[in-house]
Amino acid sequence: MNRKGKKVLSLLLAAVMAGSVSVPVFAADSDAGEDGKIAIIHTNDVHCAVDQEMNEDGTVGAMGYAAVAAYKAENEALYGEENVTLVDAGDAIQGGTLGTLSDGEYLVDIMGQVGYDLAVPGNHEYDYGVENFLALTEKAPFDYLSCNFTDMQGNPVLDSYEIISYGDVDVAYVGIATPESFSKSTPAYFQDENGNYLYRFAQGEDGQELYDCVQETVDRALDDGADYVVAVGHLGNSGITPEWTSKAVIENTSGIDVFIDGHSHETYTETVNDEAGEPVVLAQTGTKLANMGKIVIDTDTDEITAELVNGYTQQDEETASFIGGIEAEFAEVLQEVVAVSDVDLTTLDPDTGERAVRRAETNLGDLCADAYRTIGESDIAFVNGGGIRADIAAGDVTYEDIINVHPFGNELCVAEVSGQEILDALEMAVRYYPQENGGFLHVSGMTYTIDASVPSSVVTNDEGDFVEVSGQRRIKDVTVGGEPLDPEKTYTLASHNYMLKSGGDGYAMFRDNTILRDSVMLDNEVLITYITETLGGVVGEQYADPRGEGRITVTEGGTVTEPEEPEQPETGVFTDVPDGAWYEEAVDFVTENGYFNGVSDTLFSPDGTMTRAMFATAVSRLAGIDESEYTGSSFSDVKEGQWYSAYVKWAADNGIINGIGDGRFDPDAEITREQMTAMLYRYAEYTGIDVTPASGADEAFAAFSDSASVSDYAEETMIWAVGEKILNGTDGRLMPKEDATRAQVAQIFANFCDASAA
């Protein structure tokens, strides 16, 4: 069979998959084991999520690697072992304790046990160093691929593609790594001792270099006899450099049949037309094994189908035992109590519950920065918000808690820097404000002000490195040790190798500076040492304010934005809620009634997401409860005294919310649309509202293209919500497992109140 220039996809695939989530395009044939079908199971952005985790209703959330092994075996029984391939689209080995403790080696061991056949490197595969990653590729019992990870002469470091034969059909798997690897891992890992780059990712700024590299590889694979081409890329779409997204690659190349994606933590199965106008199946599974993906190629009909699998309950016992053996080795040391905290140390905004550490000061950011400055014996310290990954609850603090805060294994360094370089770094840090930025800087020994009315004029190069500030600066009133910063003066700056030596997050201004103390200790050791030796083992009241100590101030054209709970705004004052927006009236409704507020006096953040704790709080305010009447906690991870504790207690006591298993509520997790609907349904029952589905509700629900993907526990509640027009969906989809945005929640609250009053 020669398929060059030919692609036949079902019309049902093109119509139903476009924009759909978690929906099988075709139901599996009852005789799917017959010859002619190839099954490709895929994962991406697992980030060390090796174990099964449960949803609030006791159903499976994150499925874990033992589920992947079981699902692969199930499909091998269905299609034949020789017709099933398991691939990973990157970012598997970093993001949790097992990765940190082993520089990713244990994750490669686990993936080998599961039975992976192929993988591509994500940007975080390099977090323990390129040499470490290359050593892991030699150890791995599966192959890593990338056509655009090359040396400076353009020679691929890994195999560009691999052809797997399924009987008389050959499928080429083409690997594509993200050019964002330079800025989203550690740039120095890709350089020699003189700062010269040793590697490239075809990162030309207009994207053409990447497209040409991919096209040349696809053409070679087809010339090599491939009947189908499957791109396995770590590129992503949302929040990614536009020229380097998977959709951009598809639209600027031809010959790819399937694109298995990663990097942006999105969940999608859809089709995108390539340069020749041919549809390409594009799929990504989100993150941390909330989903697995499955592509089926019917070589007899040329039909290609895609689906996402979630809630899979089966566990391969041998794989589970293998993982358990690794975890048992470190259980004792991880649970060792190394300190005590009298206060909750947070990455979140105490009012909204949203993540704040990447755009605002928090007490945990202050603590980490203080640790660097004290242990580094320096004038000031910087810690990037993206390197602070978890909260620490009041009480005993374990080694695992500290590792979860700092999972990257960065090393304390101290450098001589000029005042001007400090100003440039701060400007780089706030270039996206008020949007999040992993490079947002928490500080110690200094203060600074952000003037949000000034647009950023930071200029960066192709690799995302700082070049210059070309216009007016956003940073004002910088002090060091209580005195105005002097741009001509030399200061000592403590941070980590990622920033000071490697130019991580684009901080290129420090790369050539004199290093006074080089790689003193790991970041988690810095934090432990500071708490145990400087603070006497107890984090006390000096860190009691979750917003920190006022080291970072925000102004809007000279008016200081105080770090206080936002006042209720007047109608129409949110600058990010355009006149006539579909959610404008709903935003006015929820804020005027105090159900929830903006993220500041002038910003509502309509596209921001809500956590489970935030939504429980909003429902409690809708009920008009007296929070002083609700003390204690129904969940182990909801400590008394949190801003949301009383609201969660009321909601749990009255059956509005459930836990996720193991006595936990997971308050900081982003709430999905089906979880939100289930809570509103239970609230309606609590208030005595008749929740009998309206006439025609079943049919209206079934008309949504993704209705079959609604979890069993939420189906009844979503039928009710559709029937009452509380939930209207988007583009014919309910998107049950997608995170609910603040604008969507506002509209659903308004719809619910309208329906209740009818």
Coordinates of C-alpha atoms in Angstrom, one line a residue, residues 61-604:
G61 CA -9.2 10.9 38.8
A62 CA -5.5 10.5 38.0
M63 CA -5.2 7.0 36.9
G64 CA -1.5 6.3 37.5
Y65 CA 1.0 4.2 35.6
A66 CA -0.5 0.9 36.7
A67 CA -3.6 1.9 34.8
V68 CA -1.6 2.7 31.7
A69 CA 0.0 -0.8 31.9
A70 CA -3.4 -2.4 32.3
Y71 CA -5.0 -0.4 29.5
K72 CA -2.1 -1.4 27.2
A73 CA -2.6 -5.1 28.0
E74 CA -6.4 -4.8 27.4
N75 CA -5.8 -3.3 24.0
E76 CA -3.2 -5.9 23.2
A77 CA -5.8 -8.5 23.9
L78 CA -8.3 -6.6 21.6
Y79 CA -6.0 -5.8 18.7
G80 CA -3.1 -8.2 19.1
E81 CA 0.1 -7.4 20.9
E82 CA 2.0 -6.6 17.7
N83 CA -0.6 -4.0 16.7
V84 CA -0.4 -1.8 19.9
T85 CA 2.1 0.9 20.5
L86 CA 2.5 3.1 23.7
V87 CA 4.1 6.5 23.3
D88 CA 4.7 9.5 25.6
A89 CA 4.8 13.1 24.5
G90 CA 7.1 14.5 27.1
D91 CA 7.5 15.9 30.6
A92 CA 7.3 12.6 32.4
I93 CA 10.3 12.5 34.7
Q94 CA 10.0 15.8 36.6
G95 CA 7.5 17.4 38.9
G96 CA 7.4 15.2 42.0
T97 CA 9.4 13.6 44.7
L98 CA 10.5 10.4 42.8
G99 CA 11.9 12.6 40.0
T100 CA 13.8 14.9 42.4
L101 CA 15.3 12.1 44.4
S102 CA 16.6 10.2 41.4
D103 CA 17.2 12.9 38.7
G104 CA 14.4 11.2 36.8
E105 CA 15.9 7.7 36.7
Y106 CA 13.1 6.1 38.7
L107 CA 10.5 7.5 36.2
V108 CA 12.4 6.0 33.3
D109 CA 12.5 2.7 35.2
I110 CA 8.7 2.8 35.8
M111 CA 8.0 3.7 32.1
G112 CA 10.1 0.7 31.1
Q113 CA 8.1 -1.5 33.4
V114 CA 4.8 -0.1 32.0
G115 CA 5.9 -1.0 28.5
Y116 CA 6.4 2.3 26.6
D117 CA 7.7 1.9 23.1
L118 CA 8.6 5.5 22.2
A119 CA 8.8 9.0 23.8
V120 CA 9.8 12.5 23.0
P121 CA 11.7 14.8 25.4
G122 CA 9.6 17.6 27.0
N123 CA 11.3 20.8 28.2
H124 CA 11.4 19.3 31.8
E125 CA 13.2 16.2 30.7
Y126 CA 16.3 18.5 30.7
D127 CA 15.8 19.8 34.3
Y128 CA 18.4 17.5 35.7
G129 CA 20.9 18.5 32.9
V130 CA 21.2 17.5 29.3
E131 CA 24.0 15.0 30.0
N132 CA 21.7 13.4 32.6
F133 CA 18.9 13.2 30.1
L134 CA 21.1 11.7 27.5
A135 CA 22.3 9.1 30.0
L136 CA 18.7 8.2 30.7
T137 CA 18.0 7.7 27.0
E138 CA 20.8 5.1 27.0
K139 CA 19.3 3.4 30.0
A140 CA 15.7 3.5 28.8
P141 CA 14.3 0.3 27.3
F142 CA 12.3 2.5 24.9
D143 CA 13.4 5.0 22.3
Y144 CA 13.4 8.8 22.6
L145 CA 12.9 10.7 19.3
S146 CA 13.3 14.3 18.2
C147 CA 14.0 15.7 14.7
N148 CA 14.7 19.2 15.9
F149 CA 16.9 18.6 19.0
T150 CA 20.2 19.0 17.2
D151 CA 23.8 20.1 17.7
M152 CA 24.9 23.5 16.3
Q153 CA 25.6 21.9 12.9
G154 CA 22.0 20.6 12.6
N155 CA 22.8 16.9 13.4
P156 CA 20.0 15.3 15.4
V157 CA 21.0 14.3 19.0
L158 CA 18.3 11.6 19.0
D159 CA 16.8 9.6 16.2
S160 CA 14.5 11.9 14.2
Y161 CA 11.9 9.2 13.5
E162 CA 11.3 5.5 13.8
I163 CA 9.3 3.2 11.6
I164 CA 7.3 0.4 13.2
S165 CA 5.9 -2.3 11.0
Y166 CA 2.4 -3.7 11.7
G167 CA 2.3 -6.7 9.3
D168 CA 2.7 -5.1 5.9
V169 CA 1.8 -1.6 7.1
D170 CA 4.6 0.8 8.2
V171 CA 4.0 3.7 10.5
A172 CA 6.6 6.4 11.0
Y173 CA 6.8 8.1 14.4
V174 CA 8.4 11.6 14.1
G175 CA 9.6 13.2 17.3
I176 CA 9.3 17.0 17.8
A177 CA 10.6 18.9 20.9
T178 CA 9.5 22.4 21.9
P179 CA 11.9 25.2 21.0
E180 CA 10.8 26.7 24.4
S181 CA 13.1 24.2 26.0
F182 CA 15.8 26.9 26.3
S183 CA 13.7 29.2 28.4
K184 CA 11.5 26.7 30.2
S185 CA 14.3 24.4 31.3
T186 CA 17.8 25.6 32.3
P187 CA 19.6 27.4 29.4
A188 CA 23.1 26.7 30.7
Y189 CA 22.4 23.0 30.2
F190 CA 22.5 23.6 26.5
Q191 CA 25.8 25.6 26.6
D192 CA 29.5 25.1 27.1
E193 CA 31.5 26.6 30.0
N194 CA 31.9 29.9 28.0
G195 CA 28.1 30.3 27.5
N196 CA 28.2 29.1 23.8
Y197 CA 25.1 27.1 22.8
L198 CA 25.8 23.5 22.0
Y199 CA 22.3 22.6 20.9
R200 CA 19.4 24.0 18.8
F201 CA 15.7 23.3 18.6
A202 CA 15.0 24.9 15.2
Q203 CA 13.9 27.9 17.1
G204 CA 13.9 30.6 14.4
E205 CA 11.4 33.3 15.5
D206 CA 9.1 33.1 12.5
G207 CA 8.6 29.3 12.9
Q208 CA 9.9 28.5 9.4
E209 CA 13.0 26.7 10.6
L210 CA 10.9 24.4 12.7
Y211 CA 8.4 23.8 9.8
D212 CA 11.2 23.0 7.4
C213 CA 12.9 20.6 9.8
V214 CA 9.6 18.7 10.4
Q215 CA 8.7 18.7 6.7
E216 CA 12.2 17.3 5.8
T217 CA 11.8 14.6 8.3
V218 CA 8.3 13.6 7.2
D219 CA 9.4 13.5 3.6
R220 CA 12.4 11.2 4.5
A221 CA 10.0 8.9 6.5
L222 CA 7.7 8.7 3.5
D223 CA 10.6 8.0 1.2
D224 CA 11.6 5.3 3.6
G225 CA 8.4 3.5 3.0
A226 CA 6.0 4.8 5.7
D227 CA 2.4 4.4 5.0
Y228 CA 1.3 6.6 7.8
V229 CA 3.1 9.4 9.7
V230 CA 2.4 10.0 13.4
A231 CA 4.0 13.1 14.8
V232 CA 4.7 12.9 18.6
G233 CA 5.4 16.4 19.7
H234 CA 5.8 18.4 22.9
L235 CA 4.5 21.6 21.5
G236 CA 1.1 22.5 22.8
N237 CA -1.1 25.5 21.8
S238 CA -2.6 27.6 24.6
G239 CA 0.0 30.0 26.1
I240 CA 2.7 28.8 23.7
T241 CA 4.8 30.9 21.4
P242 CA 2.4 31.1 18.5
E243 CA 4.9 30.1 15.8
W244 CA 5.9 26.9 17.7
T245 CA 2.5 25.4 18.5
S246 CA 1.4 22.0 17.2
K247 CA -1.4 23.7 15.1
A248 CA 1.2 26.0 13.5
V249 CA 3.4 23.0 12.6
I250 CA 0.4 21.2 11.1
E251 CA -0.8 24.2 9.1
N252 CA 2.7 24.7 7.6
T253 CA 3.6 21.2 6.7
S254 CA 2.0 18.3 4.8
G255 CA 2.1 14.5 5.1
I256 CA 1.3 14.1 8.8
D257 CA -1.7 11.9 9.5
V258 CA -1.8 12.1 13.3
F259 CA -0.2 14.6 15.8
I260 CA 0.0 13.4 19.4
D261 CA 0.7 16.5 21.5
G262 CA 1.9 17.7 24.9
H263 CA 3.4 20.7 26.8
S264 CA 0.4 23.0 27.3
H265 CA -1.6 20.6 29.6
E266 CA -4.7 20.9 27.4
T267 CA -7.2 18.2 26.7
Y268 CA -8.4 17.9 23.1
T269 CA -9.1 15.6 20.2
E270 CA -9.8 17.5 17.0
T271 CA -8.7 17.9 13.4
V272 CA -6.6 20.6 11.9
N273 CA -6.1 21.0 8.2
D274 CA -2.5 20.9 7.0
E275 CA -0.8 23.0 4.4
A276 CA -2.4 21.0 1.6
G277 CA -5.9 21.2 3.1
E278 CA -5.9 17.6 4.4
P279 CA -7.3 17.0 8.0
V280 CA -4.8 15.9 10.6
V281 CA -6.0 14.3 13.9
L282 CA -4.6 16.3 16.9
A283 CA -4.8 14.9 20.4
Q284 CA -3.5 15.9 23.9
T285 CA -4.4 14.3 27.2
G286 CA -4.0 17.1 29.7
T287 CA -1.6 16.4 32.6
K288 CA -0.9 13.9 35.4
L289 CA -2.8 11.0 33.8
A290 CA -6.2 12.5 34.2
N291 CA -6.7 11.0 30.7
M292 CA -5.0 8.5 28.4
G293 CA -5.4 8.9 24.6
K294 CA -6.1 6.2 22.0
I295 CA -5.7 6.6 18.3
V296 CA -6.9 3.7 16.0
I297 CA -5.8 3.5 12.4
D298 CA -8.0 1.2 10.3
T299 CA -5.6 0.4 7.5
D300 CA -8.4 -1.3 5.4
T301 CA -10.5 1.9 5.3
D302 CA -8.0 4.6 6.1
E303 CA -10.2 5.8 8.9
I304 CA -8.4 7.3 11.8
T305 CA -10.3 7.6 15.1
A306 CA -9.3 9.3 18.4
E307 CA -10.7 9.1 21.9
L308 CA -9.7 10.1 25.4
V309 CA -10.0 7.6 28.3
N310 CA -10.6 8.7 31.9
G311 CA -11.8 7.1 35.1
Y312 CA -10.2 3.8 34.1
T313 CA -10.2 1.6 37.2
Q314 CA -8.0 -1.3 36.2
Q315 CA -4.5 -1.6 37.7
D316 CA -1.7 -3.8 36.6
E317 CA -0.6 -5.6 39.8
E318 CA 3.0 -6.1 38.7
T319 CA 3.4 -2.4 37.8
A320 CA 1.7 -1.3 41.0
S321 CA 4.1 -3.5 43.0
F322 CA 7.1 -2.2 41.1
I323 CA 6.1 1.4 41.9
G324 CA 5.3 0.5 45.5
G325 CA 8.8 -1.0 45.9
I326 CA 10.4 2.3 44.8
E327 CA 8.2 4.4 47.0
A328 CA 8.8 2.2 50.0
E329 CA 12.5 2.9 49.9
F330 CA 12.0 6.6 50.5
A331 CA 8.8 6.6 52.7
E332 CA 10.7 6.9 56.0
V333 CA 13.0 9.8 54.9
L334 CA 10.1 11.6 53.2
Q335 CA 7.9 11.6 56.3
E336 CA 10.7 12.8 58.6
V337 CA 9.6 15.9 60.4
V338 CA 12.2 18.6 59.9
A339 CA 10.5 21.7 61.2
V340 CA 7.2 23.2 62.5
S341 CA 5.2 26.0 61.1
D342 CA 2.8 28.1 63.3
V343 CA 1.2 29.5 60.2
D344 CA -0.1 28.4 56.8
L345 CA 2.5 29.2 54.1
T346 CA 0.8 29.7 50.8
T347 CA 1.1 30.3 47.1
L348 CA -2.5 31.5 46.9
D349 CA -4.5 34.7 47.2
P350 CA -6.2 34.5 50.5
D351 CA -9.4 36.2 49.2
T352 CA -9.9 34.5 45.9
G353 CA -8.0 31.2 46.5
E354 CA -6.4 31.6 43.1
R355 CA -2.7 31.1 42.6
A356 CA -0.8 34.3 43.4
V357 CA 2.8 33.3 43.6
R358 CA 3.5 34.0 39.9
R359 CA 2.2 37.6 40.0
A360 CA 2.1 38.8 43.6
E361 CA 3.9 38.6 46.9
T362 CA 3.0 35.7 49.3
N363 CA 4.4 34.7 52.7
L364 CA 5.8 31.5 51.3
G365 CA 7.6 33.5 48.6
D366 CA 9.0 35.7 51.3
L367 CA 10.2 32.7 53.4
C368 CA 12.0 31.1 50.4
A369 CA 13.7 34.4 49.5
D370 CA 14.7 35.0 53.1
A371 CA 16.2 31.6 53.2
Y372 CA 18.4 32.3 50.1
R373 CA 19.5 35.7 51.4
T374 CA 20.3 34.4 54.9
I375 CA 22.1 31.2 54.0
G376 CA 23.9 33.0 51.1
E377 CA 24.9 35.9 53.4
S378 CA 24.0 38.4 50.6
D379 CA 22.5 41.9 50.3
I380 CA 19.4 40.7 48.5
A381 CA 17.8 37.5 47.2
F382 CA 15.6 36.5 44.2
V383 CA 13.3 33.4 44.0
N384 CA 11.2 32.9 40.9
G385 CA 7.5 32.2 41.5
G386 CA 7.6 29.2 39.1
G387 CA 10.1 27.5 41.4
I388 CA 7.7 27.6 44.4
R389 CA 5.3 24.7 43.7
A390 CA 3.3 23.8 46.8
D391 CA 1.9 25.2 50.0
I392 CA 2.9 24.2 53.5
A393 CA 0.1 23.8 56.1
A394 CA 0.5 24.9 59.7
G395 CA 1.9 22.1 61.8
D396 CA 4.7 19.6 61.3
V397 CA 6.8 20.1 58.2
T398 CA 8.3 17.0 56.6
Y399 CA 11.1 16.6 54.1
E400 CA 8.5 15.7 51.5
D401 CA 6.7 19.1 52.2
I402 CA 10.0 20.9 51.5
I403 CA 10.7 18.9 48.3
N404 CA 7.2 19.6 47.0
V405 CA 7.9 23.4 47.5
H406 CA 11.2 23.1 45.7
P407 CA 11.1 20.0 43.4
F408 CA 13.7 21.1 40.9
G409 CA 16.9 20.5 42.8
N410 CA 18.4 24.0 42.0
E411 CA 21.5 25.0 43.8
L412 CA 22.2 28.2 45.9
C413 CA 24.6 30.6 44.3
V414 CA 25.7 34.1 45.1
A415 CA 26.8 36.6 42.4
E416 CA 28.1 40.1 42.2
V417 CA 25.5 42.2 40.3
S418 CA 25.0 45.8 39.4
G419 CA 22.0 47.9 40.5
Q420 CA 21.2 48.3 36.8
E421 CA 21.1 44.5 36.3
I422 CA 18.7 44.3 39.3
L423 CA 16.4 46.8 37.7
D424 CA 16.5 44.9 34.4
A425 CA 15.7 41.6 36.1
L426 CA 12.7 43.1 37.9
E427 CA 11.5 44.6 34.7
M428 CA 11.8 41.1 33.1
A429 CA 9.9 39.6 36.0
V430 CA 6.8 41.8 35.6
R431 CA 6.6 42.1 31.8
Y432 CA 3.4 40.0 31.8
Y433 CA 1.8 41.5 34.9
P434 CA -1.1 41.1 35.8
Q435 CA -0.9 37.8 34.0
E436 CA 1.1 35.0 35.6
N437 CA 4.8 34.5 34.9
G438 CA 6.9 31.7 36.3
G439 CA 9.8 34.2 36.3
F440 CA 8.0 36.6 38.7
L441 CA 10.5 37.5 41.4
H442 CA 10.0 37.2 45.2
V443 CA 12.6 39.2 47.0
S444 CA 14.4 39.5 50.3
G445 CA 16.4 42.5 51.5
M446 CA 14.7 44.9 49.1
T447 CA 11.3 46.3 48.0
Y448 CA 9.9 47.4 44.7
T449 CA 6.7 48.8 43.1
I450 CA 5.0 47.8 39.9
D451 CA 3.3 50.5 37.9
A452 CA 0.6 48.5 36.1
S453 CA -0.4 51.5 34.0
V454 CA 2.9 51.4 32.1
P455 CA 3.0 48.8 29.3
S456 CA 6.0 46.5 29.3
S457 CA 8.8 47.4 26.8
V458 CA 11.0 44.4 27.5
V459 CA 12.7 43.0 24.4
T460 CA 13.8 39.4 24.3
N461 CA 15.6 37.3 21.6
D462 CA 14.5 34.0 19.9
E463 CA 15.4 32.0 22.9
G464 CA 13.4 34.2 25.3
D465 CA 16.4 35.8 26.8
F466 CA 16.4 39.4 28.0
V467 CA 17.9 41.9 25.6
E468 CA 16.9 45.4 26.7
V469 CA 14.1 47.7 28.0
S470 CA 13.2 49.8 25.0
G471 CA 10.9 52.3 26.6
Q472 CA 9.3 53.4 29.9
R473 CA 9.9 51.2 32.9
R474 CA 7.1 49.6 35.0
I475 CA 9.4 49.2 38.0
K476 CA 9.5 52.1 40.5
D477 CA 10.8 52.9 43.9
V478 CA 13.3 50.1 44.4
T479 CA 15.0 50.0 47.8
V480 CA 17.8 47.8 49.1
G481 CA 18.3 47.6 52.9
G482 CA 15.9 50.6 53.2
E483 CA 17.9 52.8 50.9
P484 CA 17.1 53.7 47.2
L485 CA 18.8 51.3 44.8
D486 CA 21.9 52.8 43.1
P487 CA 22.2 51.5 39.4
E488 CA 25.9 52.1 39.5
K489 CA 26.5 50.2 42.8
T490 CA 27.6 46.5 43.0
Y491 CA 25.4 44.3 45.2
T492 CA 25.6 40.6 46.2
L493 CA 22.6 38.6 45.0
A494 CA 21.6 35.1 46.2
S495 CA 19.5 32.9 44.0
H496 CA 20.0 29.6 42.3
N497 CA 22.1 28.2 39.5
Y498 CA 19.0 28.2 37.3
M499 CA 18.9 32.0 37.3
L500 CA 22.4 33.2 38.0
K501 CA 24.4 30.8 36.0
S502 CA 22.0 29.4 33.5
G503 CA 19.8 32.4 32.6
G504 CA 16.6 30.5 33.4
D505 CA 13.3 32.3 32.7
G506 CA 15.3 34.5 30.3
Y507 CA 17.5 36.2 33.0
A508 CA 20.5 36.6 30.6
M509 CA 21.8 39.7 32.4
F510 CA 23.5 37.6 35.1
R511 CA 25.3 35.0 32.9
D512 CA 28.7 36.6 32.8
N513 CA 28.7 37.9 36.4
T514 CA 31.3 36.9 39.0
I515 CA 30.0 34.0 41.1
L516 CA 31.1 34.4 44.7
R517 CA 29.6 31.2 46.1
D518 CA 29.0 28.4 43.6
S519 CA 26.4 25.7 44.1
V520 CA 26.4 25.8 47.9
M521 CA 23.5 23.5 48.5
L522 CA 20.2 22.3 47.0
D523 CA 17.2 24.6 47.2
N524 CA 15.3 22.3 49.6
E525 CA 18.3 22.1 51.9
V526 CA 18.5 25.9 51.9
L527 CA 14.9 26.1 53.1
I528 CA 15.4 23.4 55.7
T529 CA 18.6 25.0 57.0
Y530 CA 17.1 28.4 57.3
I531 CA 14.1 27.2 59.2
T532 CA 16.0 24.9 61.5
E533 CA 19.1 27.0 62.2
T534 CA 18.0 30.6 61.8
L535 CA 14.4 30.3 62.9
G536 CA 15.1 27.7 65.5
G537 CA 12.9 25.1 63.8
V538 CA 9.7 27.1 63.9
V539 CA 8.2 29.3 61.2
G540 CA 6.5 32.0 63.4
E541 CA 4.3 35.0 63.3
Q542 CA 6.7 37.1 61.2
Y543 CA 5.2 35.1 58.2
A544 CA 1.6 35.2 59.4
D545 CA 0.2 37.4 56.7
P546 CA -0.4 35.3 53.6
R547 CA 0.3 38.3 51.4
G548 CA 3.7 38.7 52.9
E549 CA 5.4 41.8 54.3
G550 CA 4.6 44.5 51.7
R551 CA 7.9 44.0 49.8
I552 CA 6.1 44.2 46.4
T553 CA 3.6 47.0 45.8
V554 CA 1.3 47.6 42.8
T555 CA 0.2 51.0 41.6
E556 CA -2.1 51.9 38.7
G557 CA -0.8 55.3 37.4
G558 CA 0.5 56.4 40.8
T559 CA -2.5 55.1 42.9
V560 CA -1.3 52.4 45.3
T561 CA -3.2 49.1 45.2
E562 CA -3.3 48.0 48.8
P563 CA -3.0 44.3 49.5
E564 CA -6.4 44.1 51.1
E565 CA -9.6 42.2 50.2
P566 CA -11.1 43.9 47.1
E567 CA -14.0 46.2 47.8
Q568 CA -17.2 45.5 46.0
P569 CA -16.9 47.3 42.7
E570 CA -19.5 49.5 41.1
T571 CA -21.2 48.1 38.0
G572 CA -18.9 48.2 35.0
V573 CA -15.7 49.2 36.7
F574 CA -13.7 46.0 35.8
T575 CA -11.3 47.0 33.0
D576 CA -11.1 43.4 31.8
V577 CA -14.9 43.0 31.4
P578 CA -15.7 44.6 28.0
D579 CA -19.0 46.4 27.4
G580 CA -21.4 44.0 25.8
A581 CA -19.4 40.8 26.8
W582 CA -21.7 37.8 27.1
Y583 CA -20.8 37.6 30.8
E584 CA -21.0 41.3 31.7
E585 CA -24.4 41.2 33.4
A586 CA -23.5 38.0 35.3
V587 CA -20.3 39.6 36.6
D588 CA -22.3 42.6 37.8
F589 CA -24.8 40.2 39.5
V590 CA -22.3 38.1 41.4
T591 CA -20.2 41.0 42.6
E592 CA -23.1 43.2 43.6
N593 CA -24.5 40.4 45.6
G594 CA -21.2 39.5 47.2
Y595 CA -21.1 35.9 46.0
F596 CA -17.5 36.4 44.8
N597 CA -15.3 39.4 44.0
G598 CA -12.9 40.6 41.5
V599 CA -9.2 39.7 41.8
S600 CA -8.6 43.5 42.4
D601 CA -10.6 46.7 42.4
T602 CA -10.4 46.9 38.6
L603 CA -9.8 43.3 37.4
F604 CA -12.3 40.4 37.4

